[in-house]
Amino acid sequence: MHAADLLTAEPTAQAVAAATERLPQPSATARDHLRRTLAASQRGPVASQWPALLLEARAKADVRYVEPATSHRPVVGPVLVFAKRTFRRAFQPFINEVLRRQVHFNEAILDALTVVIENQREHARTQALWRRELEARLKQLEKDPPGPSSR
């Protein structure tokens, strides 16, 4: 199906609006049920754990601090580890300043991804709610015999 197949000139928007005005008013129970459904779909976001997808990235967001220095070399290894630790201690304030903006960027990206994931979850929940509602309505329509106005 193409988008052009969905666009039509007939009936006009005015004709559709006029037809909707002729529809019967829904019952009070149907209105209440729809209000409850809408209220359930508009609930606020639930505070949840960080998405599992982002847990590892969150642990690595602050790039200013690294793992303790190690070396696999048996003879010169301890000297290299001492040199690495000394360099880190001496230059850590400069390293922090150079990487500060990167850390802020990493945190902002993780926050944005978390919002996107939460929005996706909420959208999926709302779609599932509407799908259940439509299925219930279809079952009800299948059970109800056709009325005299449907002929």
PDB file of C-alpha atoms in Angstrom:
ATOM      1  CA  MET A   1       0.000   0.000   0.000  1.00  0.00           C
ATOM      2  CA  HIS A   2       1.272   3.443  -0.888  1.00  0.00           C
ATOM      3  CA  ALA A   3       0.522   6.759   0.792  1.00  0.00           C
ATOM      4  CA  ALA A   4      -1.295   7.898  -2.349  1.00  0.00           C
ATOM      5  CA  ASP A   5      -3.747   5.025  -1.855  1.00  0.00           C
ATOM      6  CA  LEU A   6      -4.754   6.447   1.517  1.00  0.00           C
ATOM      7  CA  LEU A   7      -5.353  10.010   0.327  1.00  0.00           C
ATOM      8  CA  THR A   8      -8.782  10.658  -1.107  1.00  0.00           C
ATOM      9  CA  ALA A   9     -10.782  13.674  -2.215  1.00  0.00           C
ATOM     10  CA  GLU A  10     -14.132  11.994  -1.533  1.00  0.00           C
ATOM     11  CA  PRO A  11     -15.770  12.309   0.909  1.00  0.00           C
ATOM     12  CA  THR A  12     -14.810  15.843   1.815  1.00  0.00           C
ATOM     13  CA  ALA A  13     -13.865  16.837   5.344  1.00  0.00           C
ATOM     14  CA  GLN A  14     -17.170  18.697   5.683  1.00  0.00           C
ATOM     15  CA  ALA A  15     -19.116  15.565   4.721  1.00  0.00           C
ATOM     16  CA  VAL A  16     -17.249  13.498   7.293  1.00  0.00           C
ATOM     17  CA  ALA A  17     -17.883  16.148   9.976  1.00  0.00           C
ATOM     18  CA  ALA A  18     -21.583  16.205   9.099  1.00  0.00           C
ATOM     19  CA  ALA A  19     -21.744  12.390   9.273  1.00  0.00           C
ATOM     20  CA  THR A  20     -20.134  12.364  12.722  1.00  0.00           C
ATOM     21  CA  GLU A  21     -22.758  14.791  13.989  1.00  0.00           C
ATOM     22  CA  ARG A  22     -25.450  12.253  13.058  1.00  0.00           C
ATOM     23  CA  LEU A  23     -23.824   9.500  15.148  1.00  0.00           C
ATOM     24  CA  PRO A  24     -25.740   8.481  18.295  1.00  0.00           C
ATOM     25  CA  GLN A  25     -24.365   9.601  21.676  1.00  0.00           C
ATOM     26  CA  PRO A  26     -22.420   6.860  23.488  1.00  0.00           C
ATOM     27  CA  SER A  27     -23.826   5.459  26.692  1.00  0.00           C
ATOM     28  CA  ALA A  28     -22.623   6.710  30.071  1.00  0.00           C
ATOM     29  CA  THR A  29     -20.817   3.414  30.743  1.00  0.00           C
ATOM     30  CA  ALA A  30     -18.999   3.635  27.413  1.00  0.00           C
ATOM     31  CA  ARG A  31     -17.923   7.211  28.193  1.00  0.00           C
ATOM     32  CA  ASP A  32     -16.730   6.204  31.663  1.00  0.00           C
ATOM     33  CA  HIS A  33     -14.818   3.256  30.234  1.00  0.00           C
ATOM     34  CA  LEU A  34     -13.139   5.503  27.665  1.00  0.00           C
ATOM     35  CA  ARG A  35     -12.253   8.061  30.365  1.00  0.00           C
ATOM     36  CA  ARG A  36     -10.650   5.309  32.489  1.00  0.00           C
ATOM     37  CA  THR A  37      -8.714   4.030  29.474  1.00  0.00           C
ATOM     38  CA  LEU A  38      -7.459   7.516  28.637  1.00  0.00           C
ATOM     39  CA  ALA A  39      -6.518   8.191  32.265  1.00  0.00           C
ATOM     40  CA  ALA A  40      -4.552   4.934  32.387  1.00  0.00           C
ATOM     41  CA  SER A  41      -2.697   5.823  29.206  1.00  0.00           C
ATOM     42  CA  GLN A  42      -1.815   9.312  30.452  1.00  0.00           C
ATOM     43  CA  ARG A  43      -0.196   8.339  33.730  1.00  0.00           C
ATOM     44  CA  GLY A  44       3.144   9.895  34.520  1.00  0.00           C
ATOM     45  CA  PRO A  45       6.411   8.140  33.777  1.00  0.00           C
ATOM     46  CA  VAL A  46       7.494   5.612  36.333  1.00  0.00           C
ATOM     47  CA  ALA A  47      10.935   6.029  37.857  1.00  0.00           C
ATOM     48  CA  SER A  48      12.793   2.878  37.019  1.00  0.00           C
ATOM     49  CA  GLN A  49      16.229   1.384  37.036  1.00  0.00           C
ATOM     50  CA  TRP A  50      18.730   2.346  34.388  1.00  0.00           C
ATOM     51  CA  PRO A  51      18.098   0.308  31.245  1.00  0.00           C
ATOM     52  CA  ALA A  52      20.331  -2.756  31.155  1.00  0.00           C
ATOM     53  CA  LEU A  53      21.495  -1.625  27.738  1.00  0.00           C
ATOM     54  CA  LEU A  54      23.121   1.470  29.280  1.00  0.00           C
ATOM     55  CA  LEU A  55      24.514   0.091  32.547  1.00  0.00           C
ATOM     56  CA  GLU A  56      27.956  -0.637  31.139  1.00  0.00           C
ATOM     57  CA  ALA A  57      28.124   2.709  29.353  1.00  0.00           C
ATOM     58  CA  ARG A  58      27.070   4.496  32.542  1.00  0.00           C
ATOM     59  CA  ALA A  59      29.920   2.851  34.421  1.00  0.00           C
ATOM     60  CA  LYS A  60      32.353   4.167  31.794  1.00  0.00           C
ATOM     61  CA  ALA A  61      30.894   7.687  31.446  1.00  0.00           C
ATOM     62  CA  ASP A  62      33.528   9.332  33.620  1.00  0.00           C
ATOM     63  CA  VAL A  63      36.666   8.919  31.540  1.00  0.00           C
ATOM     64  CA  ARG A  64      38.876  10.940  33.910  1.00  0.00           C
ATOM     65  CA  TYR A  65      39.607   7.973  36.127  1.00  0.00           C
ATOM     66  CA  VAL A  66      40.994   4.710  34.825  1.00  0.00           C
ATOM     67  CA  GLU A  67      41.763   1.295  36.186  1.00  0.00           C
ATOM     68  CA  PRO A  68      44.832   0.989  38.432  1.00  0.00           C
ATOM     69  CA  ALA A  69      48.086   0.791  36.513  1.00  0.00           C
ATOM     70  CA  THR A  70      49.385  -2.720  35.806  1.00  0.00           C
ATOM     71  CA  SER A  71      52.032  -4.327  33.681  1.00  0.00           C
ATOM     72  CA  HIS A  72      52.559  -7.829  32.356  1.00  0.00           C
ATOM     73  CA  ARG A  73      56.348  -7.470  32.083  1.00  0.00           C
ATOM     74  CA  PRO A  74      58.169  -9.463  34.758  1.00  0.00           C
ATOM     75  CA  VAL A  75      61.402  -7.444  35.127  1.00  0.00           C
ATOM     76  CA  VAL A  76      60.584  -3.847  34.184  1.00  0.00           C
ATOM     77  CA  GLY A  77      56.880  -4.134  35.085  1.00  0.00           C
ATOM     78  CA  PRO A  78      57.123  -2.734  38.623  1.00  0.00           C
ATOM     79  CA  VAL A  79      59.149   0.247  37.330  1.00  0.00           C
ATOM     80  CA  LEU A  80      56.556   0.952  34.619  1.00  0.00           C
ATOM     81  CA  VAL A  81      53.686   0.700  37.107  1.00  0.00           C
ATOM     82  CA  PHE A  82      55.495   3.122  39.429  1.00  0.00           C
ATOM     83  CA  ALA A  83      56.057   5.540  36.528  1.00  0.00           C
ATOM     84  CA  LYS A  84      52.419   5.326  35.422  1.00  0.00           C
ATOM     85  CA  ARG A  85      51.147   5.950  38.961  1.00  0.00           C
ATOM     86  CA  THR A  86      53.530   8.861  39.466  1.00  0.00           C
ATOM     87  CA  PHE A  87      52.511  10.428  36.147  1.00  0.00           C
ATOM     88  CA  ARG A  88      48.831  10.006  37.019  1.00  0.00           C
ATOM     89  CA  ARG A  89      49.257  11.584  40.483  1.00  0.00           C
ATOM     90  CA  ALA A  90      51.210  14.526  39.085  1.00  0.00           C
ATOM     91  CA  PHE A  91      48.942  15.268  36.122  1.00  0.00           C
ATOM     92  CA  GLN A  92      45.496  14.213  37.410  1.00  0.00           C
ATOM     93  CA  PRO A  93      44.257  17.839  37.844  1.00  0.00           C
ATOM     94  CA  PHE A  94      45.184  18.596  34.209  1.00  0.00           C
ATOM     95  CA  ILE A  95      43.634  15.349  33.004  1.00  0.00           C
ATOM     96  CA  ASN A  96      40.442  16.199  34.885  1.00  0.00           C
ATOM     97  CA  GLU A  97      40.261  19.637  33.272  1.00  0.00           C
ATOM     98  CA  VAL A  98      40.940  18.359  29.765  1.00  0.00           C
ATOM     99  CA  LEU A  99      38.304  15.607  30.019  1.00  0.00           C
ATOM    100  CA  ARG A 100      35.664  17.579  31.974  1.00  0.00           C
ATOM    101  CA  ARG A 101      33.645  18.518  28.883  1.00  0.00           C
ATOM    102  CA  GLN A 102      33.840  14.950  27.591  1.00  0.00           C
ATOM    103  CA  VAL A 103      32.373  13.682  30.875  1.00  0.00           C
ATOM    104  CA  HIS A 104      29.508  16.216  30.662  1.00  0.00           C
ATOM    105  CA  PHE A 105      28.865  15.148  27.072  1.00  0.00           C
ATOM    106  CA  ASN A 106      28.862  11.458  27.999  1.00  0.00           C
ATOM    107  CA  GLU A 107      26.405  12.070  30.842  1.00  0.00           C
ATOM    108  CA  ALA A 108      24.127  14.160  28.605  1.00  0.00           C
ATOM    109  CA  ILE A 109      24.094  11.436  25.937  1.00  0.00           C
ATOM    110  CA  LEU A 110      23.274   8.764  28.516  1.00  0.00           C
ATOM    111  CA  ASP A 111      20.456  10.912  29.932  1.00  0.00           C
ATOM    112  CA  ALA A 112      19.061  11.479  26.436  1.00  0.00           C
ATOM    113  CA  LEU A 113      19.221   7.763  25.621  1.00  0.00           C
ATOM    114  CA  THR A 114      17.463   6.968  28.885  1.00  0.00           C
ATOM    115  CA  VAL A 115      14.656   9.376  27.990  1.00  0.00           C
ATOM    116  CA  VAL A 116      14.351   7.813  24.531  1.00  0.00           C
ATOM    117  CA  ILE A 117      14.188   4.311  26.003  1.00  0.00           C
ATOM    118  CA  GLU A 118      11.605   5.360  28.606  1.00  0.00           C
ATOM    119  CA  ASN A 119       9.494   7.046  25.920  1.00  0.00           C
ATOM    120  CA  GLN A 120       9.686   3.894  23.811  1.00  0.00           C
ATOM    121  CA  ARG A 121       8.588   1.761  26.761  1.00  0.00           C
ATOM    122  CA  GLU A 122       5.688   4.112  27.508  1.00  0.00           C
ATOM    123  CA  HIS A 123       4.661   4.112  23.853  1.00  0.00           C
ATOM    124  CA  ALA A 124       4.735   0.309  23.732  1.00  0.00           C
ATOM    125  CA  ARG A 125       2.682   0.114  26.937  1.00  0.00           C
ATOM    126  CA  THR A 126       0.099   2.551  25.575  1.00  0.00           C
ATOM    127  CA  GLN A 127      -0.097   0.704  22.259  1.00  0.00           C
ATOM    128  CA  ALA A 128      -0.647  -2.596  24.077  1.00  0.00           C
ATOM    129  CA  LEU A 129      -3.400  -0.993  26.150  1.00  0.00           C
ATOM    130  CA  TRP A 130      -5.142   0.356  23.056  1.00  0.00           C
ATOM    131  CA  ARG A 131      -4.715  -2.987  21.270  1.00  0.00           C
ATOM    132  CA  ARG A 132      -6.415  -4.812  24.155  1.00  0.00           C
ATOM    133  CA  GLU A 133      -9.180  -2.223  24.134  1.00  0.00           C
ATOM    134  CA  LEU A 134      -9.752  -2.628  20.384  1.00  0.00           C
ATOM    135  CA  GLU A 135      -9.750  -6.412  20.645  1.00  0.00           C
ATOM    136  CA  ALA A 136     -12.348  -6.230  23.424  1.00  0.00           C
ATOM    137  CA  ARG A 137     -14.481  -3.901  21.322  1.00  0.00           C
ATOM    138  CA  LEU A 138     -14.200  -6.204  18.292  1.00  0.00           C
ATOM    139  CA  LYS A 139     -15.259  -9.198  20.376  1.00  0.00           C
ATOM    140  CA  GLN A 140     -18.221  -7.207  21.660  1.00  0.00           C
ATOM    141  CA  LEU A 141     -19.192  -6.263  18.103  1.00  0.00           C
ATOM    142  CA  GLU A 142     -18.936  -9.885  16.998  1.00  0.00           C
ATOM    143  CA  LYS A 143     -21.243 -10.959  19.865  1.00  0.00           C
ATOM    144  CA  ASP A 144     -23.887  -8.270  19.318  1.00  0.00           C
ATOM    145  CA  PRO A 145     -26.462  -9.116  16.637  1.00  0.00           C
ATOM    146  CA  PRO A 146     -26.815  -6.515  13.894  1.00  0.00           C
ATOM    147  CA  GLY A 147     -29.466  -3.926  14.723  1.00  0.00           C
ATOM    148  CA  PRO A 148     -32.239  -2.665  12.435  1.00  0.00           C
ATOM    149  CA  SER A 149     -30.214   0.421  11.467  1.00  0.00           C
ATOM    150  CA  SER A 150     -27.394  -1.677   9.962  1.00  0.00           C
ATOM    151  CA  ARG A 151     -29.514  -2.992   7.094  1.00  0.00           C
TER     152      ARG A 151
END
